[in-house]
Coordinates of C-alpha atoms in Angstrom, one line a residue:
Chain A
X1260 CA 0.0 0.0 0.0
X1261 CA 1.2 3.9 -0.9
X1262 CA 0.1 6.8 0.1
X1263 CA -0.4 9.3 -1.8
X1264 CA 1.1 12.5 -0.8
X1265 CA 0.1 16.3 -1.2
X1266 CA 2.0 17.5 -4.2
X1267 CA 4.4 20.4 -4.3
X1268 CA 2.8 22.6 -6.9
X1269 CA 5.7 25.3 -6.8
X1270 CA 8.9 25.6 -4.6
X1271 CA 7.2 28.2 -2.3
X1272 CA 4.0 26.5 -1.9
X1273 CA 3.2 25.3 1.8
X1274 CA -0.3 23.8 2.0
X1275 CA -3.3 23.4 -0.1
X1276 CA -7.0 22.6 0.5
X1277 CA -8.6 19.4 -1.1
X1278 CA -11.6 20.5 -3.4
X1279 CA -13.0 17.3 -4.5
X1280 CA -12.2 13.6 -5.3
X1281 CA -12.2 11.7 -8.1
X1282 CA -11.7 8.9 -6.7
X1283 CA -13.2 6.9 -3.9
X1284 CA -12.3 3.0 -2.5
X1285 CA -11.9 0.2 -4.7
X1286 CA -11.8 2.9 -7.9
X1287 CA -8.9 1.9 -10.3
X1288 CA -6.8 4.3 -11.6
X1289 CA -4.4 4.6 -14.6
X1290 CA -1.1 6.3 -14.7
X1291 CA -1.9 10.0 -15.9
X1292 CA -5.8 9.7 -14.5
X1293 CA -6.8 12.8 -12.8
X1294 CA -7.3 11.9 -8.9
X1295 CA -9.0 15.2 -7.3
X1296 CA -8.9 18.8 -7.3
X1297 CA -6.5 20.9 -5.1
X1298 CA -7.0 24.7 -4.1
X1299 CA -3.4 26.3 -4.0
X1300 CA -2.5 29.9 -4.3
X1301 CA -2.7 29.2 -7.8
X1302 CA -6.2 28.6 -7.9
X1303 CA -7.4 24.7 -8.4
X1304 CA -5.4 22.3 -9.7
X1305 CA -6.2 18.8 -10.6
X1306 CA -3.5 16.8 -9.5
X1307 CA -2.5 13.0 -11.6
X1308 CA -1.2 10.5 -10.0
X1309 CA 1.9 8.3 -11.6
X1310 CA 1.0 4.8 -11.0
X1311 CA -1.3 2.3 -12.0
X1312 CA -3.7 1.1 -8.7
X1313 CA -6.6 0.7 -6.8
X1314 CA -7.3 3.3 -4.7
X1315 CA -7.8 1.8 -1.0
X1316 CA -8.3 5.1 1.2
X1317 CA -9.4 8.5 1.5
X1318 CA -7.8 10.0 4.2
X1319 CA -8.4 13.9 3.6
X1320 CA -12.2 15.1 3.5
X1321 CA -12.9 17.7 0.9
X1322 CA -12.6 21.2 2.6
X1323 CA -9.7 20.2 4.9
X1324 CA -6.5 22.3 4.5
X1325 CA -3.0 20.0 4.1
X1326 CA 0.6 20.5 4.3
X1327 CA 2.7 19.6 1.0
X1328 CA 4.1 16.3 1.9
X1329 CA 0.9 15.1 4.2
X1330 CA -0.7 11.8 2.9
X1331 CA -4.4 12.3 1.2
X1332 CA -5.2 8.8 -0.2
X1333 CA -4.0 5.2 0.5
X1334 CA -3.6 3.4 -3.0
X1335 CA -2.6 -0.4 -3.9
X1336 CA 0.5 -0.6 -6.9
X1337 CA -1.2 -2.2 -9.8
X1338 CA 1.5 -4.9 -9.0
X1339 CA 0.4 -5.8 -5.6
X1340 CA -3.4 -5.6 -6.4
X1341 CA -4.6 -8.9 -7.9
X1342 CA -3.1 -10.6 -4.6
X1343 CA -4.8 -8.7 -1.7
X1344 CA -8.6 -9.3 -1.8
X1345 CA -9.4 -7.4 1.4
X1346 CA -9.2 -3.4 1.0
X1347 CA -8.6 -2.6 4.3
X1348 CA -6.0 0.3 5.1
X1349 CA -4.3 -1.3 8.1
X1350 CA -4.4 -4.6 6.2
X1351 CA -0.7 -5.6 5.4
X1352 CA 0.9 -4.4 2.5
X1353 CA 0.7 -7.3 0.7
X1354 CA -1.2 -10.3 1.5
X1355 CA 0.9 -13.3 -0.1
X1356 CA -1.0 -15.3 -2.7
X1357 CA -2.5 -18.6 -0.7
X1358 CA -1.1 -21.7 -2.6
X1359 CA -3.0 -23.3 -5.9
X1360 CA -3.7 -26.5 -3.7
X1361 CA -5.4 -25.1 -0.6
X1362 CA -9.2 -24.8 -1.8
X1363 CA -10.1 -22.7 1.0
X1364 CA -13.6 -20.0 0.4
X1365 CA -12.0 -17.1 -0.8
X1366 CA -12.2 -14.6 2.6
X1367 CA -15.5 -12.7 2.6
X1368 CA -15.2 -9.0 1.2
X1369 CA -15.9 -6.1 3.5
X1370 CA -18.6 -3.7 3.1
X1371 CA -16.3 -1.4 0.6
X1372 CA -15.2 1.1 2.4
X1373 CA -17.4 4.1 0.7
X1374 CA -19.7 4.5 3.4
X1375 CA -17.1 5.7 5.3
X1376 CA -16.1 9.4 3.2
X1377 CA -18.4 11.6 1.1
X1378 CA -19.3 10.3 -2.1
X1379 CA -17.0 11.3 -4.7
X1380 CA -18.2 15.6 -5.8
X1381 CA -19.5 15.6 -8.9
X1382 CA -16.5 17.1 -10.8
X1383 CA -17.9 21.1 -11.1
X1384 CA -16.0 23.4 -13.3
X1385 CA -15.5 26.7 -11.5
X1386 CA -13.0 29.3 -11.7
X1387 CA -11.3 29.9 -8.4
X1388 CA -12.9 32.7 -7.6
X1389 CA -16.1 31.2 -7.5
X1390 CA -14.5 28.4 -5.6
X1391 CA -13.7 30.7 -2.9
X1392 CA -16.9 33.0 -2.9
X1393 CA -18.5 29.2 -2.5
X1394 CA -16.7 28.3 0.6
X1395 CA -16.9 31.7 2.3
X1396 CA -20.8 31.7 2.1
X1397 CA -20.9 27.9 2.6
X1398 CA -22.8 27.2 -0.7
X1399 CA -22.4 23.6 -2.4
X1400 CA -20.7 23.9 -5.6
X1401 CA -22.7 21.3 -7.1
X1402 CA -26.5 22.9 -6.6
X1403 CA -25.1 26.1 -8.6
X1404 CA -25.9 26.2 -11.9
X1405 CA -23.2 27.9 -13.8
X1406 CA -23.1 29.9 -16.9
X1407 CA -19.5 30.4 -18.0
X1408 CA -17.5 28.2 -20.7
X1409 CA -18.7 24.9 -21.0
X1410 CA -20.9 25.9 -17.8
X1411 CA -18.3 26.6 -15.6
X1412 CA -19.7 28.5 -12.3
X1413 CA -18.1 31.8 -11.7
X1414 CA -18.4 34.0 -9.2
X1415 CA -21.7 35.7 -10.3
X1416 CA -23.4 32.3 -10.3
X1417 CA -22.6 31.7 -6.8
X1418 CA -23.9 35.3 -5.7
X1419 CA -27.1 34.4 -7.6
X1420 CA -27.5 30.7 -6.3
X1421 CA -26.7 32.5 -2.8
X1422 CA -29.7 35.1 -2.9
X1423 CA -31.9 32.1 -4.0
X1424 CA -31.3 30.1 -1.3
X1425 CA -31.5 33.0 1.2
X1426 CA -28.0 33.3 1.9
X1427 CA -27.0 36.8 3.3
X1428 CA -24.1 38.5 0.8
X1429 CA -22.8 40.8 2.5
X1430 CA -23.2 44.5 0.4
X1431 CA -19.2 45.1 -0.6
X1432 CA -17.1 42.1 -1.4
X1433 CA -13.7 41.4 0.7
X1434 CA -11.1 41.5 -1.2
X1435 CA -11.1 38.5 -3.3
X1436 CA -8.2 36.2 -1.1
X1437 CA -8.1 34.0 -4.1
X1438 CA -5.8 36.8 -5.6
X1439 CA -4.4 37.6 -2.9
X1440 CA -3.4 33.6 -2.9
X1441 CA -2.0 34.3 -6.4
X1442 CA -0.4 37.6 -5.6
X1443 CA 1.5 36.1 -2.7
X1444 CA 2.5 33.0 -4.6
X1445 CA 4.1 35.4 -7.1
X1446 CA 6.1 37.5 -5.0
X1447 CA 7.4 34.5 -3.5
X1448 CA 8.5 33.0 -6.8
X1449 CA 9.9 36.0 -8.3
X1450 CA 11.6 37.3 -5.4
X1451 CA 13.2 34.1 -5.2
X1452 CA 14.0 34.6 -9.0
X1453 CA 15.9 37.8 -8.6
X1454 CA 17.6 36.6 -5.3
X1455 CA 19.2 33.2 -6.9
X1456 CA 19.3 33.9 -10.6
X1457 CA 21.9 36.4 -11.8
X1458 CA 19.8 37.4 -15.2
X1459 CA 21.4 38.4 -18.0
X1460 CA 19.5 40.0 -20.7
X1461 CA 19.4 40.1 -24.8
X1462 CA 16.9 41.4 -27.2
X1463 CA 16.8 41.2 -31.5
X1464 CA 14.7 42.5 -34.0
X1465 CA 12.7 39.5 -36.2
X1466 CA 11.2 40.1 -39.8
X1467 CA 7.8 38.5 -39.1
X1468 CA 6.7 39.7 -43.2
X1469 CA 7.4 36.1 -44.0
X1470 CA 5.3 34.2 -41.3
X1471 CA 2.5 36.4 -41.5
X1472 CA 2.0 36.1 -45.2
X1473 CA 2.2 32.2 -44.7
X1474 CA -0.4 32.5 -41.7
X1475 CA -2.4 34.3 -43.7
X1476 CA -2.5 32.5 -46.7
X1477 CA -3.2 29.3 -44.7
X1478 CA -5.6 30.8 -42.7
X1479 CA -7.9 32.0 -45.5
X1480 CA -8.8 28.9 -46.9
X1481 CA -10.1 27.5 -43.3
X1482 CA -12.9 28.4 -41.0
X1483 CA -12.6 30.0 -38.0
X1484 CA -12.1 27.0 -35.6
X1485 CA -9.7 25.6 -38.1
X1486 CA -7.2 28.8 -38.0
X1487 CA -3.8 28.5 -36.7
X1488 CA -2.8 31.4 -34.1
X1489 CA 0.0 33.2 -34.7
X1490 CA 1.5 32.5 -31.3
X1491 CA 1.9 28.9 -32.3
X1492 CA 4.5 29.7 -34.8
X1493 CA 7.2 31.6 -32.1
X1494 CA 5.9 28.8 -29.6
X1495 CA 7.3 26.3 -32.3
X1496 CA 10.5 28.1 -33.1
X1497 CA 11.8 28.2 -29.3
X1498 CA 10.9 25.3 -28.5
X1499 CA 13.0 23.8 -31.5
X1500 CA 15.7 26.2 -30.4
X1501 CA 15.8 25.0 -27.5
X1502 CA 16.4 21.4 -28.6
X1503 CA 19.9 23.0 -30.5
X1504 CA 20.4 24.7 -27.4
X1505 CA 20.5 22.1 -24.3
X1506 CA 21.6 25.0 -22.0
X1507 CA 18.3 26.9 -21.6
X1508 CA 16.0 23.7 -21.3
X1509 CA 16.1 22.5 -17.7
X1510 CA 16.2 23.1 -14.2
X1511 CA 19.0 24.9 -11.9
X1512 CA 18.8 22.4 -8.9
X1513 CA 20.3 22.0 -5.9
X1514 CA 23.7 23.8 -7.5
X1515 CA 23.8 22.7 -11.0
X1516 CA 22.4 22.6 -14.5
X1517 CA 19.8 19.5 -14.8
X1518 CA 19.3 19.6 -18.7
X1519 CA 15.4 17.9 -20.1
X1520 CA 15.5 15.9 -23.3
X1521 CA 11.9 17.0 -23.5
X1522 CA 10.7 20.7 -24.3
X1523 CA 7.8 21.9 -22.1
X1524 CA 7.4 24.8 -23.2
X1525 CA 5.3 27.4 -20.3
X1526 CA 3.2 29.5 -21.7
X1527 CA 2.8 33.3 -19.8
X1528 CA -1.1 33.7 -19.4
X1529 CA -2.5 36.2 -17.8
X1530 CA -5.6 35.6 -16.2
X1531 CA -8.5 38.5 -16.2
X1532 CA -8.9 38.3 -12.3
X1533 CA -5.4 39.1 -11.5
X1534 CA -2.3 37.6 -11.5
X1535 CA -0.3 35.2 -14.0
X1536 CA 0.0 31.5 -14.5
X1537 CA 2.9 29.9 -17.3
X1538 CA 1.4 26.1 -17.3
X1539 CA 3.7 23.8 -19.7
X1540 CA 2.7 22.9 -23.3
X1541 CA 4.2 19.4 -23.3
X1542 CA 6.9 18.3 -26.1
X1543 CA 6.7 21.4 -27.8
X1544 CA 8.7 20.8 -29.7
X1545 CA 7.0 18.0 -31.2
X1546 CA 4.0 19.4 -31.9
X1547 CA 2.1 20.5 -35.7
X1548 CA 1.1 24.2 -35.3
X1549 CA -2.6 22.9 -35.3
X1550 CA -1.9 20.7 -32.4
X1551 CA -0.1 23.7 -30.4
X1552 CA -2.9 26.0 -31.2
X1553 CA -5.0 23.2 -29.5
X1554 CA -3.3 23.3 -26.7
X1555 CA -3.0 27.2 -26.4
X1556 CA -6.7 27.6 -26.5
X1557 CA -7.5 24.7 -24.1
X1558 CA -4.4 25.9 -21.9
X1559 CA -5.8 29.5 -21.7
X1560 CA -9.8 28.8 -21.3
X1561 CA -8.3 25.9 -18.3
X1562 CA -6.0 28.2 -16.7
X1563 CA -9.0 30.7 -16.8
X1564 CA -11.6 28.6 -15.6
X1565 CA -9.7 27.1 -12.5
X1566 CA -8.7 23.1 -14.4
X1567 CA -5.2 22.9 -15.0
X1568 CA -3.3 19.9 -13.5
X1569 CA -0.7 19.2 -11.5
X1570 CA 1.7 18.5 -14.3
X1571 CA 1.2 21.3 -16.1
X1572 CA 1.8 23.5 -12.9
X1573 CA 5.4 21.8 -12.5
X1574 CA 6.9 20.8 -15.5
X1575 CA 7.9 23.6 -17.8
X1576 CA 11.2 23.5 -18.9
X1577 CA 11.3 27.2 -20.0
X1578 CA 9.3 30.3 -20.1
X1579 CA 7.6 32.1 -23.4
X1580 CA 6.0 35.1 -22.7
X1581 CA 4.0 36.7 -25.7
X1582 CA 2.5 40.0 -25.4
X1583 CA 0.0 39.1 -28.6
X1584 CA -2.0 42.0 -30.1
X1585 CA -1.5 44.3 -27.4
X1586 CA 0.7 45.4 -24.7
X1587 CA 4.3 47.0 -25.8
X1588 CA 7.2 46.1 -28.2
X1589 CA 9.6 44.3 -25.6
X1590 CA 9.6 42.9 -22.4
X1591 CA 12.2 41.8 -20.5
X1592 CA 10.9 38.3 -18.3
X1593 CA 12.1 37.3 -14.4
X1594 CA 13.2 33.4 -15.0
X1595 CA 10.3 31.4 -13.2
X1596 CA 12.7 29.4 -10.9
X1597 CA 14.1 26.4 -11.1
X1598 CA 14.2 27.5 -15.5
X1599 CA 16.8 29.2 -16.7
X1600 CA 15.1 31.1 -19.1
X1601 CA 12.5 33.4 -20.6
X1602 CA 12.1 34.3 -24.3
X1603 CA 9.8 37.4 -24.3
X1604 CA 7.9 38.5 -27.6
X1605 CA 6.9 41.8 -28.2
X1606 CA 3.7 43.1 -29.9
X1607 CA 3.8 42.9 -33.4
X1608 CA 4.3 46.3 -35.3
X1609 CA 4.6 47.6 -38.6
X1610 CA 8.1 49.1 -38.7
X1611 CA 10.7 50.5 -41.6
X1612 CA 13.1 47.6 -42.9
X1613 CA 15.9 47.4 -45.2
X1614 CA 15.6 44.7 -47.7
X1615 CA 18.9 44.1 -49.8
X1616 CA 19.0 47.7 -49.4
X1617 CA 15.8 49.2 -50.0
X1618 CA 13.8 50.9 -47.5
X1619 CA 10.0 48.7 -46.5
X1620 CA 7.8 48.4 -44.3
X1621 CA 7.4 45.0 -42.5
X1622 CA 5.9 43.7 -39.3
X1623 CA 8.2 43.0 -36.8
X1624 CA 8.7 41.8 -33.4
X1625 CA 11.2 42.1 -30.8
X1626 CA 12.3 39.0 -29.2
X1627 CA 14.1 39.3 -26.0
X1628 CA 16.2 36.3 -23.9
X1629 CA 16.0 36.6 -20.3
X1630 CA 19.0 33.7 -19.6
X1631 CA 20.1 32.2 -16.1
X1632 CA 24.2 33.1 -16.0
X1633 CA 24.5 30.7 -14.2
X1634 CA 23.3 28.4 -17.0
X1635 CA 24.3 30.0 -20.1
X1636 CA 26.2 32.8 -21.2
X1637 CA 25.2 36.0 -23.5
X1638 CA 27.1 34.3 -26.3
X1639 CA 25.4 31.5 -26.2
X1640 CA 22.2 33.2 -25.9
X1641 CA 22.6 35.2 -28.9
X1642 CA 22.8 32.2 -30.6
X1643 CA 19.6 31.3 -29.7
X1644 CA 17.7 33.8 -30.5
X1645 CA 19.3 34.5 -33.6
X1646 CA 18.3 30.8 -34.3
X1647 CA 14.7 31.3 -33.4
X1648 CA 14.4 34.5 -35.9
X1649 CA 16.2 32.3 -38.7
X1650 CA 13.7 29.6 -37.6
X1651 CA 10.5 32.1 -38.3
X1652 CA 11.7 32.8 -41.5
X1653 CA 10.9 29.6 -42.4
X1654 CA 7.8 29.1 -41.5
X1655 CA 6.6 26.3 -43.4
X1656 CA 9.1 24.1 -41.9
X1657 CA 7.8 24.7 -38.4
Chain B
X923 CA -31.0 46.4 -42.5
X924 CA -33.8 46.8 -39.4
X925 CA -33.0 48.0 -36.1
X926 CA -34.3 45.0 -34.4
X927 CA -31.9 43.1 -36.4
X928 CA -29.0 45.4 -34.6
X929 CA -30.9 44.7 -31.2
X930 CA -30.6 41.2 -31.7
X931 CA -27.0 40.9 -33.0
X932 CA -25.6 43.1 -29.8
X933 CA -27.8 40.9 -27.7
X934 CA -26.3 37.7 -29.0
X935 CA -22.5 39.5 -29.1
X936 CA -23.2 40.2 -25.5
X937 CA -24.0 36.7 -24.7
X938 CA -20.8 35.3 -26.3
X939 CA -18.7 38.0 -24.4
X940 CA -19.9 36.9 -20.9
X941 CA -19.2 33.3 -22.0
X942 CA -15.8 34.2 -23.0
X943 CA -15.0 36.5 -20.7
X944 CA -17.3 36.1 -17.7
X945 CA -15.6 38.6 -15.7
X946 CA -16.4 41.4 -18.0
X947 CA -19.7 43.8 -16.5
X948 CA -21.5 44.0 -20.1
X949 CA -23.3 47.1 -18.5
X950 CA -20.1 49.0 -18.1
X951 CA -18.8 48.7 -21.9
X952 CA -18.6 51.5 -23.8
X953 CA -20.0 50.2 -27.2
X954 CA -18.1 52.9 -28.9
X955 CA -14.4 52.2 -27.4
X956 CA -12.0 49.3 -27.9
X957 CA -13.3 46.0 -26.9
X958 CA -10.2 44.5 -26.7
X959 CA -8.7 46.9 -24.4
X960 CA -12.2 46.9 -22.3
X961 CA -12.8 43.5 -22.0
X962 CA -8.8 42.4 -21.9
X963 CA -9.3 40.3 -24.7
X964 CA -6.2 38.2 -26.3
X965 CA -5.6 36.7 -29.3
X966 CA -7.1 33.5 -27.6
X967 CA -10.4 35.2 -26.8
X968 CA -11.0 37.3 -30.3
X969 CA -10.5 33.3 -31.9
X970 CA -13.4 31.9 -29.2
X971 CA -15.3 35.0 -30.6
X972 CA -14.6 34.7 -34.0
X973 CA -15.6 30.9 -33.7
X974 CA -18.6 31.6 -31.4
X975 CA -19.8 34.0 -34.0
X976 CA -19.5 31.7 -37.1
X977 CA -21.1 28.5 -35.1
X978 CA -24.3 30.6 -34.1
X979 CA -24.4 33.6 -36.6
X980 CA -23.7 31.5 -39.7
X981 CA -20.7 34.4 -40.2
X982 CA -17.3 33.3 -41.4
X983 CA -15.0 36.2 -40.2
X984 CA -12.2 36.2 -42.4
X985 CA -8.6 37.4 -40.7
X986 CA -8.5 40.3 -42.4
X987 CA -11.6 41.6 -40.8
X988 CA -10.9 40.9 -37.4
X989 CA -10.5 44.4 -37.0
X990 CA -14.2 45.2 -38.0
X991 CA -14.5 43.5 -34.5
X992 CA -12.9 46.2 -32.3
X993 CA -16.0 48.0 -30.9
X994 CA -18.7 47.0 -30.1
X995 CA -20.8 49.2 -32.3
X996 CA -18.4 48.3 -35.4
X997 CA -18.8 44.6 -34.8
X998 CA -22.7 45.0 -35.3
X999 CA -22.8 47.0 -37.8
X1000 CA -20.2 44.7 -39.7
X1001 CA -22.4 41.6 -38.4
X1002 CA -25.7 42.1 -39.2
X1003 CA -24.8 43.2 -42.8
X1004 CA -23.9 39.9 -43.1
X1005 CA -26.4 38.1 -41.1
X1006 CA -27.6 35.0 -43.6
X1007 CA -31.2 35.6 -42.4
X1008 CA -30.5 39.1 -42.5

């Protein structure tokens, strides 16, 4: 038997409050499966579990607060489960298999140990805010009916389920602590950032007349769902850098450089409420431009809507930050620690260019490199970014 | 086209705004100034628009006019001269 333990969901977070479950006794769960919901500082996340098993015990009641480390559920490793017939936490790990010859009535099973938590919450989609405004007034996610994407509740649903049911709302809102949650998590992160990481910083120019004409001229002939976003395309250039450039894709850990094979690339979102999230886009490298406009979209509506999981919370192996439409022509990131770096994009604009010496006007972006000395040096850097402007200037091959 | 046509395409734009971006007050927009910049709308957001609008209006968008879509008295203007029904 394992326990399950509350999951670190950032190196400054200390505690987190179980939302919901999943799972419940005797469920089986795959390697990957999403196990329950977990309300952090970063709003909700669902957290995965990395095994496959039977779950055996819930030992954490929705609503109760836990330290990172704590045990919330006792599971049996796929391995062990065929041979232990009796799902009983203090049982012994493993029961050993009773010998072919011995014809013995298998042992009764137990009353399954359901009865003894709260059914399983319906799995409710509700941004965090809502989560919180739910708790404070005591109102049961589940009896709200909610009106946001794909019927998430927000926080205007619960105020409106609230004055149904009688429940007193007090005239002026406290301050929302969800975002204070967020807020605080942030300035513990990047404080940390620009205590430990001696930043060095680059910036270059890219031609984007090239990829936008291509965008363009695969865009027109699809529908609207169908379109690629232009955000895909620098998305796909770093993370390809970043294969070439093994020295900004990884974690600074415990005093040294650990290098990932695999690009995850973390994606800056900002969320309307307040505050910022950068969940990974796995192998991002590996992805078509269609498939990482996917997962842009999904990865912005989840982050929005309180449902990212636990995976996507720790695994980004570096930073792109892209300002879109809007917002200014450069920005220079703070390295989300343990990465060693940031590549910031700048809002497109139409700018004078010199091409083989003639004056025109292209749309351009500024890239910048926010790079962990430690790490990397600004030679090695420049490479980089020079490599992901070459690699936009190709964009058919991305 | 009719007024009540232009009634019903800002009703429905509004809808698909507060599914978008359910943190937006549609009583505090100025219909005349940049959604965009109102509703803090990126490039993610104009897309669920630009989708939302073709799967209920009938209107394909092309790129080029995602601009038409700035305000929200442009966008229904541009719209309803294009409703299907219209």
């Amino acid at each position: 038997m394992v326990d399950y333990l509350m999951p670190s969901l950032g190196a400054d977070m200390k505690d987190g409050r179980v939302v919901e479950w999943h799972v419940h006794p005797g469920h089986t769960v795959h390697r990957g499966d999403v196990v329950g919901v977990v309300d952090t500082e970063k709003g909700a996340i669902e957290i995965e579990i990395w095994e496959d098993g039977v779950v055996r015990e819930i030992l954490v009641e929705p609503g109760r607060k836990v330290l990172v480390g704590e045990p919330l559920f006792r599971y049996q490793r796929e391995a062990e489960a065929p041979v232990e017939p009796v799902a009983r936490a203090e049982a012994p790990p493993v029961v050993p298999p009773a010998p072919a010859e011995r014809r013995e009535p298998a042992p009764p099973t137990p009353p399954p140990l359901a009865a003894a938590v709260p059914a399983p919450a319906e799995s409710v989609r509700a941004s965090p805010a809502a989560r919180q405004r739910a708790r404070e007034l005591g109102i049961d996610l589940t009896a709200v009916q909610g009106s946001g994407p794909e019927g998430a509740v927000v926080v205007e649903d619960v105020l409106r389920h609230a004055e149904g049911v009688g429940k007193r709302v007090p005239g002026k809102l406290p301050p929302t602590t969800a975002a204070e949650g967020m807020r605080a998590a942030i300035a513990a992160a990047m404080s940390r950032s620009k205590r430990e990481i001696p930043h060095y910083y680059l910036g270059t120019t890219v031609s984007l007349q090239k990829a936008t004409d291509w965008l363009a001229a695969l865009n027109r002939a699809r529908t609207p769902d169908t379109r690629v976003l232009p955000v895909a395309l620098t998305l796909k250039a770093v993370a390809l850098a970043a294969r070439e450039f093994p020295e900004m894709n990884g974690h600074w850990i415990d005093g040294a450089f650990r290098h990932s094979e695999r690009v995850h690339a973390g994606l800056a979102i900002s969320l309307r409420t307040g505050g910022l999230i950068a969940p990974a886009i796995h192998d991002a490298d590996q992805k078509t431009l269609d498939a990482l406009t996917t997962s842009v979209t999904d990865l912005v509506q989840r982050a929005r809507s309180g449902r990212l999981r636990s995976s996507e919370i720790t695994d980004a192996t570096l930073t792109v930050s892209s300002l879109g439409d809007r917002g200014v022509d450069r920005l220079y990131g703070v390295i989300y620690p343990p990465q060693v770096a940031l590549v910031g994009v700048g809002r497109p604009a139409h700018r004078p260019w010199v091409v083989e010496g003639a004056l025109v006007v292209h749309p351009v972006i500024e890239i910048t490199l926010s790079g962990d000395h430690r790490a990397s040096d600004g030679h090695r850097g420049a490479l980089f970014l020079e490599r992901i402007g070459d690699l936009l200037q190709r964009p058919e091959e991305l | 086209m009719s007024a009540s046509t232009e009634v019903a395409v800002r009703t429905k734009l509004l809808e698909m705004l507060r599914r978008i971006a359910p943190e937006i007050d549609p009583a505090t927009l100025d219909p005349r100034e940049s959604l965009r910049a109102q509703a803090d709308l990126d490039s993610v957001s104009i897309m669920e628009l630009v989708v939302a609008i073709h799967r209920e209006l009938g209107i394909d968008v092309p790129e080029t006019d995602y601009r038409e879509l700035d305000t929200l008295d442009g966008a229904v203007r541009y719209l309803a001269a294009r409703l299907p029904w219209g």
